[in-house]
Amino acid sequence: MSQKNHIGESVTHIDAWDKVTGSAVYCGDMSFLHQLYGAVYRSPFSHAKIITIDLAEVWKTPGVKAVVTGEDFPRLYGQYVVDQPFLAFGKVRFKGEPVVAIAADTPESAAEAVKKVHAVFEELPAVLDVYEAVAEGAPLVHDDWSKYSVADFIRPEPGTNICDHFQLSKGDMDAGFREADVIDEGEFSTPMIQHVTIETHCAIAQCLNDGTVNVWSPCQSPFAMRDQLAAALKLPLRKVRVIASSIGGAFGGKNEMRVEPIVIALAMKVPGKHVKLVFTREEEFLSSVVRGESSVKVKLGAKNDGTLTAVKVETYLDTGAYATTGPRVNFIAGFASSGPYVVPNIKVDGYCVSTTRQIGSSFRGFGVSEIAWAYESQMDCLAKRLKMDPLDLRMKNAVEDGSISATGERLFSVSAKQCLQAVADAIDWKNRDPVITPEGKIRTKGIATFMKPTGTPSNSSAVVRLNDDGTVNVMIGGMEMGQSMTTVIAQMVAHELGISMDSVEMTPVDTEYCPFEKHSSASRLTFHIGNAAVRAAKDVMEQLRRLAAIAWNVDPRAIKAGRGELTGPGGQSVTLPELRKASILRDQDPVIGKGAYSTSDIYVPLDPVTRQSARPMIYWMWGAQAVEIEVDPETGKIQVLKVAAAHDVGRAINPVACYQQIEGAVSMGVGHALIEEMIFDGGDILNANMVDYKVPTIADIPLETQVILIENGHPEGPYGAKGIGEPGIIPTVPAIGNALCEAIGERIHRLPMKPEKVLEALKKRSEHCHAPTI
């Protein structure tokens, strides 16, 4: 029996389903559906001019159908700074950067052809450290920022490697430090780490003769991808279609295009053909994205009673060879730099720095994890100087409803103190003195808190299409990444329409027919899409009210529309599942509910110099975590015994999903605290594989994780809900670090806190943190 494939051609046999596209793979006569496979020749240098590229031997490889270089396709793209080539041209800026792309009949042929590329480079001085990169006279990764299109919130510094300088100021910092009785400062850093998603980056592209570009990709933000591609290719939006497939893990790493520009460049050489490229695990380390290194300097001033008088923060974030989301990470981190504390005098300088290293991008926590590691560690150091309980110091200064934030916003729906007290009770903080076990191990406790903003300004849309049998199809542009967002949105729609979850179908995201969504990040989808979906469902009920009025021959105002039920003045009544029998929809226009949510009428633009604003963020996320750890002084090994995690979810629409998000984030945070780092020798990654790059296993995660959901409803959220996708990771690391300092009397300032660092720290005592008396 003849069937149609996804481009409308007749086929006779379906063999399997393609993992990336979600479409059928066909056997038999496949001449019309022949898919090509991509492979990439990558730069062997961290920084070099491209002198010549000889492709003669490449074309002799059997099966090669297309070859493309950056000179063939000199296009740039970028989400905030348009600085990134589809393939390098002129020069390369990191080891592993794509230089030549090849498409062949088989993956093996493409890989063989890559070996035959002969390229000549002139090596340039590499810039492998942020402090080296900002030094006077440092080699420039990008010669001139002004030649790139740059988002209006970004402040590049001409003639330097600083692609963004974020500044925030409140009060008089110098006066605040003069007022202080105690001043304490320190520097804390994090290494480069990988997202380590189970599924590597992959995509399929097809370019049609009419100029249409189709892309199948497991991406986080399909519409952002469509917009960037259309701009780079100089195509109208209608000519670029992104079909988003299921995502095998993201954590911020699939918020950027990595594979897609390469397969598009190849597909344009072979119109009509599908070109597929899947990164190997080594390529994932070399050439996808990472969380770049960070260095954060924190200076705190306080009165003898613990009242904070001033905070100064200086942050250096390594965004690697291209800006990508780095400036936005710098922006969000900057707003959270002073922590969830009332501080009258604040000065923040955040530098997003280009280096000739792997590309830094968004990562779960979006810069706030790095910031919290610094300021929460420094808060414990300050507590020791003041001889105060670390919890008491935090409770004394924590913001509450009515407090004024670092940007001048009067805060509301705040739960900082409630979260701190909840974890303190759960971990039995009153009995926190270090204990030596019979085996000679040291048990201690630590605590940390945070505040994190969501992406603002922003907007979301949703469409709810009603079927004759009372079921609905919901179309949104946000991506499900394992955070249970589609489940939560389906719950909201089902609740508003009075139908079961089984009656709600979430439509896969396709930019051709789904409504626009800015991006799937910042823990924003439950709040933003949730509001839009609720409004779309209400629109369905309003349309049904008008149709029922026609069917029952009554005034629409006389019909009551409740959740999923219409009631007429004469006792008429119908629920959604009864629609077909009631004939309300017969011979009427289709019922398609539409809803939108935007923060544009709430958001107050920032002062361009001080970043002060009465409402810079639509909502803030609050939480705290306390840990109990056990340290073996013989081996340096740290075992996390218990984590108590309290997070304000606003309203737990799906409590199980909330628990899962927090537990998963805690486990990831443990990995960042104790294990994970990319190790380099110059520009060479020494552990670009899953044998040498360690991630937490079941043996590393906490023996017990107690999750406490704080439900302090947000007045503007759907049913009061807030976001919870990222927060669980943020306080995990500093809580462990604070507990470790209590155990060994020495503070480790650079992650991860591996056994060898613990053993080294046991040999000395910090100037600020002294060994406990046990």
Coordinates of N, CA and C in Angstrom, one line a residue, residues 244-318:
A244 N 10.8 21.1 15.8 CA 11.6 20.7 17.0 C 11.2 19.3 17.4
S245 N 12.3 18.5 17.5 CA 12.1 17.1 17.9 C 12.3 17.0 19.4
S246 N 12.0 15.8 20.0 CA 12.2 15.6 21.4 C 13.6 15.8 21.8
I247 N 13.8 16.4 23.0 CA 15.2 16.8 23.4 C 15.7 15.7 24.4
G248 N 16.9 15.2 24.2 CA 17.5 14.3 25.1 C 18.4 15.0 26.0
G249 N 17.9 16.0 26.8 CA 18.7 16.7 27.7 C 19.2 18.0 27.1
A250 N 19.1 19.1 27.9 CA 19.6 20.4 27.4 C 20.4 21.2 28.5
F251 N 19.7 21.5 29.6 CA 20.3 22.3 30.7 C 20.9 23.6 30.2
G252 N 20.4 24.2 29.2 CA 20.9 25.4 28.6 C 21.8 25.2 27.4
G253 N 22.3 24.0 27.2 CA 23.3 23.7 26.2 C 22.7 23.7 24.8
K254 N 21.4 23.6 24.7 CA 20.7 23.6 23.3 C 19.9 24.8 23.1
N255 N 20.3 25.9 23.8 CA 19.7 27.2 23.6 C 20.4 27.9 22.4
E256 N 21.5 27.4 21.9 CA 22.3 28.0 20.9 C 22.3 27.0 19.7
M257 N 22.5 27.6 18.5 CA 22.7 26.8 17.3 C 24.2 26.3 17.3
R258 N 24.4 25.0 17.1 CA 25.7 24.5 16.9 C 25.8 23.6 15.6
V259 N 25.0 22.6 15.5 CA 25.0 21.7 14.3 C 24.2 22.4 13.2
E260 N 23.2 23.1 13.5 CA 22.2 23.6 12.5 C 22.9 24.4 11.4
P261 N 23.7 25.4 11.7 CA 24.4 26.2 10.7 C 25.2 25.4 9.7
I262 N 25.8 24.3 10.2 CA 26.7 23.5 9.4 C 25.9 22.7 8.4
V263 N 24.8 22.0 8.9 CA 24.0 21.2 8.0 C 23.2 22.1 7.0
I264 N 22.9 23.3 7.4 CA 22.2 24.2 6.4 C 23.2 24.6 5.3
A265 N 24.5 24.9 5.7 CA 25.5 25.3 4.7 C 25.6 24.1 3.7
L266 N 25.6 22.9 4.2 CA 25.8 21.7 3.3 C 24.5 21.5 2.5
A267 N 23.4 21.6 3.1 CA 22.1 21.4 2.4 C 21.9 22.4 1.2
M268 N 22.4 23.6 1.4 CA 22.3 24.5 0.3 C 23.1 24.1 -0.9
K269 N 24.1 23.3 -0.8 CA 24.9 22.8 -1.9 C 24.1 21.6 -2.6
V270 N 23.2 21.0 -2.0 CA 22.5 19.8 -2.6 C 21.0 20.0 -2.4
P271 N 20.3 21.0 -3.1 CA 18.9 21.3 -2.9 C 18.0 20.0 -3.0
G272 N 17.1 20.0 -2.0 CA 16.2 18.9 -1.9 C 16.6 17.7 -1.1
K273 N 17.9 17.6 -0.9 CA 18.4 16.5 -0.1 C 18.4 16.8 1.4
H274 N 18.2 15.8 2.2 CA 18.3 15.9 3.6 C 19.8 15.7 4.0
V275 N 20.3 16.6 4.9 CA 21.7 16.4 5.4 C 21.6 16.3 6.9
K276 N 22.2 15.2 7.4 CA 22.2 15.0 8.8 C 23.6 15.0 9.4
L277 N 23.7 15.6 10.6 CA 24.9 15.6 11.3 C 24.7 15.4 12.8
V278 N 25.4 14.5 13.4 CA 25.3 14.2 14.9 C 26.7 14.3 15.4
F279 N 26.9 15.1 16.4 CA 28.2 15.3 17.1 C 28.5 14.0 17.8
T280 N 29.8 13.6 17.8 CA 30.3 12.6 18.6 C 30.5 13.2 20.0
R281 N 30.7 12.3 21.0 CA 30.9 12.9 22.4 C 32.1 13.8 22.4
E282 N 33.2 13.4 21.7 CA 34.4 14.2 21.7 C 34.1 15.6 21.1
E283 N 33.3 15.6 20.0 CA 32.9 16.9 19.4 C 32.1 17.7 20.3
E284 N 31.3 17.0 21.1 CA 30.4 17.7 22.1 C 31.3 18.5 23.1
F285 N 32.4 18.0 23.5 CA 33.3 18.7 24.4 C 34.0 19.8 23.6
L286 N 34.5 19.5 22.4 CA 35.3 20.4 21.7 C 34.6 21.5 21.1
S287 N 33.3 21.3 20.6 CA 32.8 22.2 19.7 C 31.3 22.5 19.9
S288 N 30.7 22.0 21.0 CA 29.3 22.5 21.2 C 29.4 23.7 22.1
V289 N 28.9 23.7 23.3 CA 29.0 24.8 24.2 C 29.3 24.3 25.6
V290 N 29.8 25.2 26.5 CA 30.1 24.9 27.8 C 29.6 25.9 28.8
R291 N 29.7 25.7 30.1 CA 29.7 26.8 31.0 C 31.1 27.3 31.2
G292 N 31.4 28.5 30.8 CA 32.8 29.0 30.9 C 33.3 29.2 32.3
E293 N 34.6 29.3 32.4 CA 35.1 29.6 33.7 C 34.6 30.9 34.3
S294 N 34.6 31.1 35.6 CA 34.2 32.3 36.2 C 35.2 32.7 37.4
S295 N 35.3 33.9 37.6 CA 36.0 34.4 38.8 C 35.2 35.6 39.4
V296 N 34.9 35.5 40.7 CA 34.1 36.5 41.3 C 34.7 37.0 42.6
K297 N 34.9 38.3 42.6 CA 35.5 38.9 43.8 C 34.3 39.6 44.6
V298 N 34.2 39.3 45.8 CA 33.2 39.8 46.7 C 33.8 40.5 47.9
K299 N 33.3 41.7 48.1 CA 33.7 42.5 49.3 C 32.5 42.9 50.1
L300 N 32.4 42.5 51.4 CA 31.3 42.8 52.2 C 31.7 43.7 53.4
G301 N 30.8 44.7 53.7 CA 31.0 45.5 54.8 C 29.8 45.4 55.8
A302 N 30.0 45.3 57.1 CA 29.0 45.1 58.0 C 29.3 45.8 59.3
K303 N 28.2 46.1 60.1 CA 28.3 46.6 61.4 C 28.6 45.4 62.4
N304 N 29.0 45.7 63.6 CA 29.3 44.7 64.5 C 28.1 43.8 64.8
D305 N 26.9 44.3 64.7 CA 25.7 43.5 64.9 C 25.3 42.7 63.7
G306 N 26.1 42.8 62.6 CA 25.8 42.0 61.4 C 25.1 42.7 60.3
T307 N 24.6 43.9 60.5 CA 23.9 44.6 59.5 C 24.8 45.0 58.3
L308 N 24.5 44.5 57.2 CA 25.3 44.8 56.0 C 25.2 46.3 55.6
T309 N 26.3 46.9 55.3 CA 26.4 48.3 54.9 C 26.8 48.5 53.5
A310 N 27.5 47.5 52.9 CA 28.0 47.7 51.5 C 28.4 46.4 50.9
V311 N 28.2 46.3 49.6 CA 28.7 45.1 48.9 C 29.3 45.6 47.6
K312 N 30.5 45.0 47.3 CA 31.1 45.3 46.0 C 31.4 43.9 45.4
V313 N 31.0 43.8 44.1 CA 31.2 42.5 43.4 C 31.8 42.8 42.0
E314 N 32.8 42.0 41.7 CA 33.5 42.2 40.4 C 33.6 40.8 39.8
T315 N 32.9 40.6 38.7 CA 32.8 39.3 38.1 C 33.5 39.2 36.7
Y316 N 34.2 38.1 36.5 CA 34.7 37.8 35.1 C 34.2 36.5 34.6
L317 N 33.5 36.5 33.6 CA 32.9 35.3 33.0 C 33.5 35.1 31.6
D318 N 34.1 33.9 31.4 CA 34.7 33.5 30.2 C 33.7 33.0 29.2

